[in-house]
Amino acid sequence: MDDAQLADRLVREAGSLAASMLEKGLEAETKTHVTDVVTAADKAAEALIVEALRRERPDDAIVGEEGAAHAGTSGRTWVIDPVDGTYNFHRGLGWWCSALALVSAGATTGEDDVLLGAVHQPVTGDSFVGGPTVASTCNGKRLPALVDRPLRESCATTYLHPPYFQGEIGAAFARAVQGVATLRMMGSGSLDAMAIARGQCDVLFQHSVPDWDRLPGAAIIRGAGGESRVVHAAGVDWHVAGVPTAVADVCAALLGD
């Protein structure tokens, strides 16, 4: 099967495995913060994807949120987020998913190197696949082209940890949110991106986003006609993605332009 078919299959299988483990009961371990948690399902879902990729794409590199690291020789890397939104997942909230991205080199490449993203939401059964040169789909049906709009008419989805509400980062965040029409904080960056890809929201922004949280959604948004940028403001990198005009408006606000 081709890369898009493989990615779609793997996020479906990983999501199904995590959901079945959740039904049987799971304990969560804290990583860096009380809201940054991991479960056995995260680790098992990542292991499932890694095993399949080592078999199906043995020359490709692999990087996973839960520690997977395989050096390949092809110049391509699969970036895995086995459960995105683990806090929601563990607390019984449905806004979580399994996500996967393929980039042309390394795990810290620029946006132009993103080839493909895949996201599966087990609670709804929805699966998304797409990329800059692959028209984005939901359950095999092509998503309509995104409708551009300015930030003042946009629904933004975002997140900021409370310790950052003050200071330079908080000020940059405040400049951006003050320009939106309405705001949502839902707890899964990849699913937030899918809400944009299917036209339910318009723009997302968050600082210090790791590749596994950024790349799958960025690829699919771009495959639906949107844009994705990384902008340095307030001493940190911000991931901004969505409809082009709102993305430009957020970047300008973060920079204080």
PDB file of C-alpha atoms in Angstrom:
ATOM      1  CA  MET A   1       0.000   0.000   0.000  1.00  0.00           C
ATOM      2  CA  ASP A   2       1.094   3.596  -0.509  1.00  0.00           C
ATOM      3  CA  ASP A   3       2.169   5.929   2.310  1.00  0.00           C
ATOM      4  CA  ALA A   4      -1.265   7.517   2.735  1.00  0.00           C
ATOM      5  CA  GLN A   5      -3.006   4.139   2.969  1.00  0.00           C
ATOM      6  CA  LEU A   6      -0.405   2.866   5.415  1.00  0.00           C
ATOM      7  CA  ALA A   7      -0.640   5.957   7.624  1.00  0.00           C
ATOM      8  CA  ASP A   8      -4.437   5.756   7.665  1.00  0.00           C
ATOM      9  CA  ARG A   9      -4.350   2.082   8.632  1.00  0.00           C
ATOM     10  CA  LEU A  10      -1.837   2.627  11.407  1.00  0.00           C
ATOM     11  CA  VAL A  11      -3.630   5.500  13.141  1.00  0.00           C
ATOM     12  CA  ARG A  12      -6.877   3.532  12.987  1.00  0.00           C
ATOM     13  CA  GLU A  13      -5.237   0.487  14.558  1.00  0.00           C
ATOM     14  CA  ALA A  14      -3.426   2.546  17.206  1.00  0.00           C
ATOM     15  CA  GLY A  15      -6.583   4.424  18.124  1.00  0.00           C
ATOM     16  CA  SER A  16      -8.620   1.239  18.356  1.00  0.00           C
ATOM     17  CA  LEU A  17      -6.020  -0.367  20.604  1.00  0.00           C
ATOM     18  CA  ALA A  18      -5.931   2.648  22.932  1.00  0.00           C
ATOM     19  CA  ALA A  19      -9.731   2.791  23.120  1.00  0.00           C
ATOM     20  CA  SER A  20      -9.995  -0.896  23.959  1.00  0.00           C
ATOM     21  CA  MET A  21      -7.386  -0.547  26.721  1.00  0.00           C
ATOM     22  CA  LEU A  22      -9.203   2.471  28.159  1.00  0.00           C
ATOM     23  CA  GLU A  23     -12.398   0.422  28.466  1.00  0.00           C
ATOM     24  CA  LYS A  24     -10.543  -2.038  30.693  1.00  0.00           C
ATOM     25  CA  GLY A  25      -9.181   0.696  32.974  1.00  0.00           C
ATOM     26  CA  LEU A  26      -5.872   2.537  32.938  1.00  0.00           C
ATOM     27  CA  GLU A  27      -3.656   4.326  35.407  1.00  0.00           C
ATOM     28  CA  ALA A  28      -1.877   7.506  34.350  1.00  0.00           C
ATOM     29  CA  GLU A  29       1.706   8.488  35.146  1.00  0.00           C
ATOM     30  CA  THR A  30       2.791  12.115  35.355  1.00  0.00           C
ATOM     31  CA  LYS A  31       5.630  13.187  33.032  1.00  0.00           C
ATOM     32  CA  THR A  32       6.494  16.894  33.302  1.00  0.00           C
ATOM     33  CA  HIS A  33       3.307  18.308  34.853  1.00  0.00           C
ATOM     34  CA  VAL A  34       0.056  17.146  36.447  1.00  0.00           C
ATOM     35  CA  THR A  35      -1.661  17.639  33.064  1.00  0.00           C
ATOM     36  CA  ASP A  36       1.170  15.989  31.097  1.00  0.00           C
ATOM     37  CA  VAL A  37       0.416  12.306  31.578  1.00  0.00           C
ATOM     38  CA  VAL A  38       1.099   8.981  29.916  1.00  0.00           C
ATOM     39  CA  THR A  39      -0.693   5.631  30.107  1.00  0.00           C
ATOM     40  CA  ALA A  40       0.070   2.081  29.071  1.00  0.00           C
ATOM     41  CA  ALA A  41      -2.187   2.699  26.074  1.00  0.00           C
ATOM     42  CA  ASP A  42       0.094   5.464  24.785  1.00  0.00           C
ATOM     43  CA  LYS A  43       3.055   3.110  24.946  1.00  0.00           C
ATOM     44  CA  ALA A  44       1.225   0.123  23.454  1.00  0.00           C
ATOM     45  CA  ALA A  45      -0.202   2.176  20.576  1.00  0.00           C
ATOM     46  CA  GLU A  46       3.228   3.585  19.779  1.00  0.00           C
ATOM     47  CA  ALA A  47       4.755   0.092  19.852  1.00  0.00           C
ATOM     48  CA  LEU A  48       2.074  -1.118  17.426  1.00  0.00           C
ATOM     49  CA  ILE A  49       2.912   1.640  14.930  1.00  0.00           C
ATOM     50  CA  VAL A  50       6.662   1.152  15.290  1.00  0.00           C
ATOM     51  CA  GLU A  51       6.427  -2.590  14.707  1.00  0.00           C
ATOM     52  CA  ALA A  52       4.386  -2.063  11.537  1.00  0.00           C
ATOM     53  CA  LEU A  53       6.672   0.661  10.198  1.00  0.00           C
ATOM     54  CA  ARG A  54       9.793  -1.416  10.815  1.00  0.00           C
ATOM     55  CA  ARG A  55       8.158  -4.144   8.752  1.00  0.00           C
ATOM     56  CA  GLU A  56       6.536  -2.029   6.007  1.00  0.00           C
ATOM     57  CA  ARG A  57       9.085   0.821   5.720  1.00  0.00           C
ATOM     58  CA  PRO A  58      12.352  -0.632   7.109  1.00  0.00           C
ATOM     59  CA  ASP A  59      14.563   2.095   5.609  1.00  0.00           C
ATOM     60  CA  ASP A  60      12.629   5.011   7.123  1.00  0.00           C
ATOM     61  CA  ALA A  61      13.506   6.657  10.437  1.00  0.00           C
ATOM     62  CA  ILE A  62      11.001   6.769  13.312  1.00  0.00           C
ATOM     63  CA  VAL A  63      10.496   9.246  16.173  1.00  0.00           C
ATOM     64  CA  GLY A  64       7.734   8.812  18.758  1.00  0.00           C
ATOM     65  CA  GLU A  65       6.454  10.888  21.648  1.00  0.00           C
ATOM     66  CA  GLU A  66       6.878   7.975  24.047  1.00  0.00           C
ATOM     67  CA  GLY A  67      10.512   7.360  23.169  1.00  0.00           C
ATOM     68  CA  ALA A  68      10.579   5.467  19.889  1.00  0.00           C
ATOM     69  CA  ALA A  69      13.778   6.261  17.992  1.00  0.00           C
ATOM     70  CA  HIS A  70      14.951   4.394  14.913  1.00  0.00           C
ATOM     71  CA  ALA A  71      17.615   5.731  12.561  1.00  0.00           C
ATOM     72  CA  GLY A  72      16.765   5.121   8.929  1.00  0.00           C
ATOM     73  CA  THR A  73      18.679   5.439   5.678  1.00  0.00           C
ATOM     74  CA  SER A  74      15.971   6.746   3.305  1.00  0.00           C
ATOM     75  CA  GLY A  75      16.013  10.394   4.403  1.00  0.00           C
ATOM     76  CA  ARG A  76      12.375  10.087   5.527  1.00  0.00           C
ATOM     77  CA  THR A  77      11.036  10.089   9.093  1.00  0.00           C
ATOM     78  CA  TRP A  78       7.726   8.969  10.560  1.00  0.00           C
ATOM     79  CA  VAL A  79       6.703  11.079  13.570  1.00  0.00           C
ATOM     80  CA  ILE A  80       4.260   9.348  15.945  1.00  0.00           C
ATOM     81  CA  ASP A  81       1.782  10.680  18.499  1.00  0.00           C
ATOM     82  CA  PRO A  82       0.056   7.466  19.625  1.00  0.00           C
ATOM     83  CA  VAL A  83      -2.494   9.278  21.821  1.00  0.00           C
ATOM     84  CA  ASP A  84      -2.776  13.029  21.376  1.00  0.00           C
ATOM     85  CA  GLY A  85      -4.836  14.528  24.179  1.00  0.00           C
ATOM     86  CA  THR A  86      -3.883  11.919  26.781  1.00  0.00           C
ATOM     87  CA  TYR A  87      -5.309  14.012  29.633  1.00  0.00           C
ATOM     88  CA  ASN A  88      -8.693  14.057  27.858  1.00  0.00           C
ATOM     89  CA  PHE A  89      -8.320  10.370  27.012  1.00  0.00           C
ATOM     90  CA  HIS A  90      -7.660   9.322  30.587  1.00  0.00           C
ATOM     91  CA  ARG A  91     -10.408  11.537  32.028  1.00  0.00           C
ATOM     92  CA  GLY A  92     -13.034  10.199  29.629  1.00  0.00           C
ATOM     93  CA  LEU A  93     -13.307  13.229  27.345  1.00  0.00           C
ATOM     94  CA  GLY A  94     -13.728  12.337  23.673  1.00  0.00           C
ATOM     95  CA  TRP A  95     -11.369  14.949  22.205  1.00  0.00           C
ATOM     96  CA  TRP A  96      -8.337  12.707  21.670  1.00  0.00           C
ATOM     97  CA  CYS A  97      -6.825  10.901  18.703  1.00  0.00           C
ATOM     98  CA  SER A  98      -3.931   8.946  17.276  1.00  0.00           C
ATOM     99  CA  ALA A  99      -1.714  10.880  14.849  1.00  0.00           C
ATOM    100  CA  LEU A 100       1.169  10.249  12.479  1.00  0.00           C
ATOM    101  CA  ALA A 101       3.246  12.383  10.101  1.00  0.00           C
ATOM    102  CA  LEU A 102       5.803  11.627   7.397  1.00  0.00           C
ATOM    103  CA  VAL A 103       8.541  14.172   6.705  1.00  0.00           C
ATOM    104  CA  SER A 104      11.284  14.092   4.122  1.00  0.00           C
ATOM    105  CA  ALA A 105      14.227  14.338   6.518  1.00  0.00           C
ATOM    106  CA  GLY A 106      14.836  14.387  10.274  1.00  0.00           C
ATOM    107  CA  ALA A 107      12.300  15.038  13.038  1.00  0.00           C
ATOM    108  CA  THR A 108      12.861  18.797  13.207  1.00  0.00           C
ATOM    109  CA  THR A 109      12.392  19.842   9.614  1.00  0.00           C
ATOM    110  CA  GLY A 110      10.776  22.924   8.184  1.00  0.00           C
ATOM    111  CA  GLU A 111       7.150  22.858   7.091  1.00  0.00           C
ATOM    112  CA  ASP A 112       8.137  22.449   3.429  1.00  0.00           C
ATOM    113  CA  ASP A 113       9.443  18.962   4.235  1.00  0.00           C
ATOM    114  CA  VAL A 114       6.132  17.615   5.560  1.00  0.00           C
ATOM    115  CA  LEU A 115       4.848  14.991   3.142  1.00  0.00           C
ATOM    116  CA  LEU A 116       1.796  13.561   4.847  1.00  0.00           C
ATOM    117  CA  GLY A 117      -0.316  13.530   7.987  1.00  0.00           C
ATOM    118  CA  ALA A 118      -2.906  11.065   9.320  1.00  0.00           C
ATOM    119  CA  VAL A 119      -5.258  11.439  12.304  1.00  0.00           C
ATOM    120  CA  HIS A 120      -7.907   9.082  13.700  1.00  0.00           C
ATOM    121  CA  GLN A 121     -10.500   9.971  16.347  1.00  0.00           C
ATOM    122  CA  PRO A 122     -11.818   6.690  17.798  1.00  0.00           C
ATOM    123  CA  VAL A 123     -14.803   8.270  19.571  1.00  0.00           C
ATOM    124  CA  THR A 124     -16.342   9.387  16.257  1.00  0.00           C
ATOM    125  CA  GLY A 125     -14.618   6.912  13.936  1.00  0.00           C
ATOM    126  CA  ASP A 126     -13.348   9.757  11.757  1.00  0.00           C
ATOM    127  CA  SER A 127     -10.026   9.359   9.959  1.00  0.00           C
ATOM    128  CA  PHE A 128      -8.177  12.153   8.159  1.00  0.00           C
ATOM    129  CA  VAL A 129      -5.293  11.930   5.701  1.00  0.00           C
ATOM    130  CA  GLY A 130      -3.587  14.627   3.634  1.00  0.00           C
ATOM    131  CA  GLY A 131      -0.568  16.754   2.924  1.00  0.00           C
ATOM    132  CA  PRO A 132       0.809  19.594   0.796  1.00  0.00           C
ATOM    133  CA  THR A 133       0.607  17.460  -2.359  1.00  0.00           C
ATOM    134  CA  VAL A 134      -2.110  15.061  -1.145  1.00  0.00           C
ATOM    135  CA  ALA A 135      -5.669  16.402  -1.066  1.00  0.00           C
ATOM    136  CA  SER A 136      -6.977  16.042   2.488  1.00  0.00           C
ATOM    137  CA  THR A 137      -9.823  13.615   3.123  1.00  0.00           C
ATOM    138  CA  CYS A 138     -12.098  12.560   5.959  1.00  0.00           C
ATOM    139  CA  ASN A 139     -13.123   8.902   5.812  1.00  0.00           C
ATOM    140  CA  GLY A 140     -12.012   8.801   2.198  1.00  0.00           C
ATOM    141  CA  LYS A 141     -14.078  11.819   1.119  1.00  0.00           C
ATOM    142  CA  ARG A 142     -12.214  14.918  -0.021  1.00  0.00           C
ATOM    143  CA  LEU A 143     -12.576  17.872   2.333  1.00  0.00           C
ATOM    144  CA  PRO A 144     -13.908  21.115   0.824  1.00  0.00           C
ATOM    145  CA  ALA A 145     -11.348  23.878   0.311  1.00  0.00           C
ATOM    146  CA  LEU A 146     -11.030  26.097   3.374  1.00  0.00           C
ATOM    147  CA  VAL A 147     -12.800  29.461   3.287  1.00  0.00           C
ATOM    148  CA  ASP A 148     -10.366  32.280   4.019  1.00  0.00           C
ATOM    149  CA  ARG A 149     -11.293  34.941   6.555  1.00  0.00           C
ATOM    150  CA  PRO A 150      -9.568  37.510   8.793  1.00  0.00           C
ATOM    151  CA  LEU A 151      -8.881  36.848  12.450  1.00  0.00           C
ATOM    152  CA  ARG A 152     -11.676  39.167  13.571  1.00  0.00           C
ATOM    153  CA  GLU A 153     -14.163  36.774  11.918  1.00  0.00           C
ATOM    154  CA  SER A 154     -12.401  33.571  13.007  1.00  0.00           C
ATOM    155  CA  CYS A 155     -12.924  30.866  15.581  1.00  0.00           C
ATOM    156  CA  ALA A 156      -9.507  30.182  17.102  1.00  0.00           C
ATOM    157  CA  THR A 157      -8.491  27.051  18.964  1.00  0.00           C
ATOM    158  CA  THR A 158      -5.472  27.270  21.233  1.00  0.00           C
ATOM    159  CA  TYR A 159      -3.948  26.462  24.608  1.00  0.00           C
ATOM    160  CA  LEU A 160      -1.681  28.193  27.112  1.00  0.00           C
ATOM    161  CA  HIS A 161      -0.505  26.595  30.352  1.00  0.00           C
ATOM    162  CA  PRO A 162      -1.516  28.806  33.311  1.00  0.00           C
ATOM    163  CA  PRO A 163       2.094  29.465  34.433  1.00  0.00           C
ATOM    164  CA  TYR A 164       2.593  31.352  31.155  1.00  0.00           C
ATOM    165  CA  PHE A 165      -0.372  33.697  31.574  1.00  0.00           C
ATOM    166  CA  GLN A 166       1.978  36.379  32.907  1.00  0.00           C
ATOM    167  CA  GLY A 167       5.137  37.801  31.362  1.00  0.00           C
ATOM    168  CA  GLU A 168       6.217  38.183  27.760  1.00  0.00           C
ATOM    169  CA  ILE A 169       4.635  34.946  26.528  1.00  0.00           C
ATOM    170  CA  GLY A 170       1.319  35.784  28.150  1.00  0.00           C
ATOM    171  CA  ALA A 171       1.406  39.255  26.593  1.00  0.00           C
ATOM    172  CA  ALA A 172       1.988  37.827  23.113  1.00  0.00           C
ATOM    173  CA  PHE A 173      -0.841  35.329  23.630  1.00  0.00           C
ATOM    174  CA  ALA A 174      -3.166  38.118  24.794  1.00  0.00           C
ATOM    175  CA  ARG A 175      -2.426  40.166  21.680  1.00  0.00           C
ATOM    176  CA  ALA A 176      -3.446  37.220  19.497  1.00  0.00           C
ATOM    177  CA  VAL A 177      -6.624  36.230  21.363  1.00  0.00           C
ATOM    178  CA  GLN A 178      -7.863  39.806  21.560  1.00  0.00           C
ATOM    179  CA  GLY A 179      -8.234  39.789  17.789  1.00  0.00           C
ATOM    180  CA  VAL A 180     -10.403  36.660  17.428  1.00  0.00           C
ATOM    181  CA  ALA A 181     -14.161  36.423  17.027  1.00  0.00           C
ATOM    182  CA  THR A 182     -14.379  33.497  19.472  1.00  0.00           C
ATOM    183  CA  LEU A 183     -12.018  31.082  21.205  1.00  0.00           C
ATOM    184  CA  ARG A 184     -11.872  27.387  22.106  1.00  0.00           C
ATOM    185  CA  MET A 185      -9.464  25.348  24.279  1.00  0.00           C
ATOM    186  CA  MET A 186     -10.133  21.641  23.761  1.00  0.00           C
ATOM    187  CA  GLY A 187      -6.934  19.797  24.634  1.00  0.00           C
ATOM    188  CA  SER A 188      -5.721  17.977  21.511  1.00  0.00           C
ATOM    189  CA  GLY A 189      -3.635  19.900  19.005  1.00  0.00           C
ATOM    190  CA  SER A 190      -4.096  17.361  16.224  1.00  0.00           C
ATOM    191  CA  LEU A 191      -7.879  17.255  16.640  1.00  0.00           C
ATOM    192  CA  ASP A 192      -7.959  21.050  16.843  1.00  0.00           C
ATOM    193  CA  ALA A 193      -6.232  21.000  13.456  1.00  0.00           C
ATOM    194  CA  MET A 194      -8.874  18.585  12.128  1.00  0.00           C
ATOM    195  CA  ALA A 195     -11.611  20.991  13.244  1.00  0.00           C
ATOM    196  CA  ILE A 196      -9.876  23.576  11.065  1.00  0.00           C
ATOM    197  CA  ALA A 197      -9.380  21.176   8.146  1.00  0.00           C
ATOM    198  CA  ARG A 198     -13.115  20.433   8.055  1.00  0.00           C
ATOM    199  CA  GLY A 199     -14.117  24.117   8.445  1.00  0.00           C
ATOM    200  CA  GLN A 200     -15.385  24.046  12.044  1.00  0.00           C
ATOM    201  CA  CYS A 201     -12.654  26.368  13.340  1.00  0.00           C
ATOM    202  CA  ASP A 202     -10.341  28.713  11.451  1.00  0.00           C
ATOM    203  CA  VAL A 203      -6.931  29.058  13.107  1.00  0.00           C
ATOM    204  CA  LEU A 204      -4.825  27.506  15.855  1.00  0.00           C
ATOM    205  CA  PHE A 205      -1.794  28.809  17.699  1.00  0.00           C
ATOM    206  CA  GLN A 206       0.339  27.525  20.569  1.00  0.00           C
ATOM    207  CA  HIS A 207       3.951  27.915  21.649  1.00  0.00           C
ATOM    208  CA  SER A 208       6.703  25.314  22.044  1.00  0.00           C
ATOM    209  CA  VAL A 209       4.816  22.591  20.168  1.00  0.00           C
ATOM    210  CA  PRO A 210       6.782  19.357  19.573  1.00  0.00           C
ATOM    211  CA  ASP A 211       6.833  17.829  16.097  1.00  0.00           C
ATOM    212  CA  TRP A 212       4.411  14.994  16.943  1.00  0.00           C
ATOM    213  CA  ASP A 213       1.818  17.551  18.067  1.00  0.00           C
ATOM    214  CA  ARG A 214       2.468  19.914  15.149  1.00  0.00           C
ATOM    215  CA  LEU A 215       3.222  18.026  11.953  1.00  0.00           C
ATOM    216  CA  PRO A 216       0.225  15.675  11.447  1.00  0.00           C
ATOM    217  CA  GLY A 217      -2.308  18.474  11.707  1.00  0.00           C
ATOM    218  CA  ALA A 218      -0.184  20.957   9.780  1.00  0.00           C
ATOM    219  CA  ALA A 219       0.068  18.550   6.846  1.00  0.00           C
ATOM    220  CA  ILE A 220      -3.686  17.955   6.688  1.00  0.00           C
ATOM    221  CA  ILE A 221      -4.538  21.654   7.013  1.00  0.00           C
ATOM    222  CA  ARG A 222      -2.198  22.374   4.115  1.00  0.00           C
ATOM    223  CA  GLY A 223      -3.821  19.606   2.086  1.00  0.00           C
ATOM    224  CA  ALA A 224      -7.152  21.411   2.558  1.00  0.00           C
ATOM    225  CA  GLY A 225      -5.763  24.731   1.290  1.00  0.00           C
ATOM    226  CA  GLY A 226      -4.610  26.244   4.571  1.00  0.00           C
ATOM    227  CA  GLU A 227      -1.220  27.373   5.802  1.00  0.00           C
ATOM    228  CA  SER A 228       1.109  26.432   8.653  1.00  0.00           C
ATOM    229  CA  ARG A 229       3.905  28.560  10.041  1.00  0.00           C
ATOM    230  CA  VAL A 230       6.372  28.608  12.901  1.00  0.00           C
ATOM    231  CA  VAL A 231       7.055  32.146  14.150  1.00  0.00           C
ATOM    232  CA  HIS A 232       9.502  33.174  16.887  1.00  0.00           C
ATOM    233  CA  ALA A 233       7.935  35.637  19.335  1.00  0.00           C
ATOM    234  CA  ALA A 234       8.354  36.378  23.062  1.00  0.00           C
ATOM    235  CA  GLY A 235      11.432  34.150  23.125  1.00  0.00           C
ATOM    236  CA  VAL A 236       9.630  30.980  21.985  1.00  0.00           C
ATOM    237  CA  ASP A 237       8.463  29.362  18.743  1.00  0.00           C
ATOM    238  CA  TRP A 238       4.728  29.454  18.028  1.00  0.00           C
ATOM    239  CA  HIS A 239       2.923  27.025  15.728  1.00  0.00           C
ATOM    240  CA  VAL A 240       0.235  28.870  13.783  1.00  0.00           C
ATOM    241  CA  ALA A 241      -1.988  27.076  11.258  1.00  0.00           C
ATOM    242  CA  GLY A 242      -5.305  27.622   9.532  1.00  0.00           C
ATOM    243  CA  VAL A 243      -6.855  29.811   6.867  1.00  0.00           C
ATOM    244  CA  PRO A 244      -4.226  32.111   5.299  1.00  0.00           C
ATOM    245  CA  THR A 245      -5.456  35.555   6.385  1.00  0.00           C
ATOM    246  CA  ALA A 246      -6.138  34.521   9.984  1.00  0.00           C
ATOM    247  CA  VAL A 247      -2.696  32.860  10.142  1.00  0.00           C
ATOM    248  CA  ALA A 248      -1.052  36.079   8.943  1.00  0.00           C
ATOM    249  CA  ASP A 249      -3.068  38.114  11.475  1.00  0.00           C
ATOM    250  CA  VAL A 250      -2.071  35.831  14.376  1.00  0.00           C
ATOM    251  CA  CYS A 251       1.612  35.956  13.396  1.00  0.00           C
ATOM    252  CA  ALA A 252       1.510  39.755  13.250  1.00  0.00           C
ATOM    253  CA  ALA A 253      -0.192  39.936  16.656  1.00  0.00           C
ATOM    254  CA  LEU A 254       2.288  37.571  18.283  1.00  0.00           C
ATOM    255  CA  LEU A 255       5.144  39.669  16.933  1.00  0.00           C
ATOM    256  CA  GLY A 256       3.491  42.885  18.058  1.00  0.00           C
ATOM    257  CA  ASP A 257       3.343  44.259  14.498  1.00  0.00           C
TER     258      ASP A 257
END
